mmCIF file of C-alpha atoms in Angstrom:
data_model
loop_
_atom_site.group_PDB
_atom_site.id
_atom_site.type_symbol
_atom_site.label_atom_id
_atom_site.label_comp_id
_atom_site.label_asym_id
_atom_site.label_seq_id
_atom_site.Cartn_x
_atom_site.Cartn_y
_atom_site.Cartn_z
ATOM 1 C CA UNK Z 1 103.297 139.411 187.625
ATOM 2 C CA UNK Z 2 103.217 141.554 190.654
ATOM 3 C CA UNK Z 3 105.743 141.336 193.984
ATOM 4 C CA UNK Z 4 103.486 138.979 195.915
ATOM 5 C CA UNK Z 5 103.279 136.486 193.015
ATOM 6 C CA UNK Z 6 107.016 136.486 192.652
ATOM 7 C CA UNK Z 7 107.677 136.670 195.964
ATOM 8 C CA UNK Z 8 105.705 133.658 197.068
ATOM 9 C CA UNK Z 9 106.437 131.388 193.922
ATOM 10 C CA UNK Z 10 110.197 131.501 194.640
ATOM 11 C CA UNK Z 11 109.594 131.239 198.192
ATOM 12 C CA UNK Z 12 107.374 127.917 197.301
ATOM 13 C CA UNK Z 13 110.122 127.167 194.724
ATOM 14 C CA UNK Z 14 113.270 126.931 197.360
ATOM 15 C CA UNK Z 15 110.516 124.896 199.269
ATOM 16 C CA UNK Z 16 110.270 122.264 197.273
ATOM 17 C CA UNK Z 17 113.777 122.263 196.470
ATOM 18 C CA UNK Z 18 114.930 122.025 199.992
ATOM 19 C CA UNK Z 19 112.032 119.015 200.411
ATOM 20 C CA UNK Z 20 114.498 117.367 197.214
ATOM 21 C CA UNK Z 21 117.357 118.026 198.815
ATOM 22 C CA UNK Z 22 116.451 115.883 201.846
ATOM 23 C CA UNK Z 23 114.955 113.419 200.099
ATOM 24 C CA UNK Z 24 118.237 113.110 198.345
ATOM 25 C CA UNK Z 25 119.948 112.500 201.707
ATOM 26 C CA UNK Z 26 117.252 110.337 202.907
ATOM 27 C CA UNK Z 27 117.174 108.126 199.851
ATOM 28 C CA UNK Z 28 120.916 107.975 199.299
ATOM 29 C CA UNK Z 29 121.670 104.380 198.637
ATOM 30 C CA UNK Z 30 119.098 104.439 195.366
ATOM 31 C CA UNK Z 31 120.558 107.946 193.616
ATOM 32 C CA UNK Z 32 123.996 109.684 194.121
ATOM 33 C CA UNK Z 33 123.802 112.927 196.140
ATOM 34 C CA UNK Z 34 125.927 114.906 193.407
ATOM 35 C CA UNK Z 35 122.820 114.189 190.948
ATOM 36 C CA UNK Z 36 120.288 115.413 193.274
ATOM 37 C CA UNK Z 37 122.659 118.434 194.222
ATOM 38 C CA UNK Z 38 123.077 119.428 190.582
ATOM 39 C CA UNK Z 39 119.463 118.995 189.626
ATOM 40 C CA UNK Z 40 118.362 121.227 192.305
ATOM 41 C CA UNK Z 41 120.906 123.875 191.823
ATOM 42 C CA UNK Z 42 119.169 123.628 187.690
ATOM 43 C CA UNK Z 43 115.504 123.800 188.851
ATOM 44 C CA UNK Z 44 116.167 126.854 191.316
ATOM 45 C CA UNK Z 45 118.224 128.507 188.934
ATOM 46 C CA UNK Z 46 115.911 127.501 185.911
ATOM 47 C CA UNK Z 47 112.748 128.429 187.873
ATOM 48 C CA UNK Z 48 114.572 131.888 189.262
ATOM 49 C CA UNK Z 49 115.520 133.042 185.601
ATOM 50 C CA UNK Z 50 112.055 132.416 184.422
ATOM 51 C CA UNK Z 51 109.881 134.187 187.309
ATOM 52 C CA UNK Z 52 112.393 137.522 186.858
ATOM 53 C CA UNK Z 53 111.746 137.557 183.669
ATOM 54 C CA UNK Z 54 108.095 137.871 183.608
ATOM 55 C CA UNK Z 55 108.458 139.730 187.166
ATOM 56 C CA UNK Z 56 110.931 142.538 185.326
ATOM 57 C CA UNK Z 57 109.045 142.604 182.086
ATOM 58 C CA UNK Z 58 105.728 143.365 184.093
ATOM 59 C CA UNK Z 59 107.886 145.559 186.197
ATOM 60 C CA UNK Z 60 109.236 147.260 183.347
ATOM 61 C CA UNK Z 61 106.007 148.092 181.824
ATOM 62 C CA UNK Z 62 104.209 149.982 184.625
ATOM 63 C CA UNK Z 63 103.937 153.544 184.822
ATOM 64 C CA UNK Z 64 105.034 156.112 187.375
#
């Protein structure tokens, strides 16, 4: 995975997690805002761990 890939799926990543997070506002009365909150802060996390993985393991493996 190069720096543009990672760079631009984390960027997309925090996107859509910001879109849940307002939704979450939006649509309080039908889920509670602490379950949106946490589920959030587990996808970004989750997603984050994953991309530097295969970004560092790419990284990693080039040569000078």
């Amino acid at each position: 995975m190069n720096d543009k890939a990672f760079q631009w799926s984390l960027t997309i990543t925090t996107i859509l997690v910001s879109i849940w997070l307002i939704a979450g506002i939006v649509f309080y009365y039908y889920v509670p805002f602490i379950l949106v909150l946490l589920s959030a802060i587990v996808v970004e996390m989750g997603v984050a761990i994953v991309l530097l993985y295969y970004w560092g393991k790419d990284y990693m493996g080039r040569r000078i």
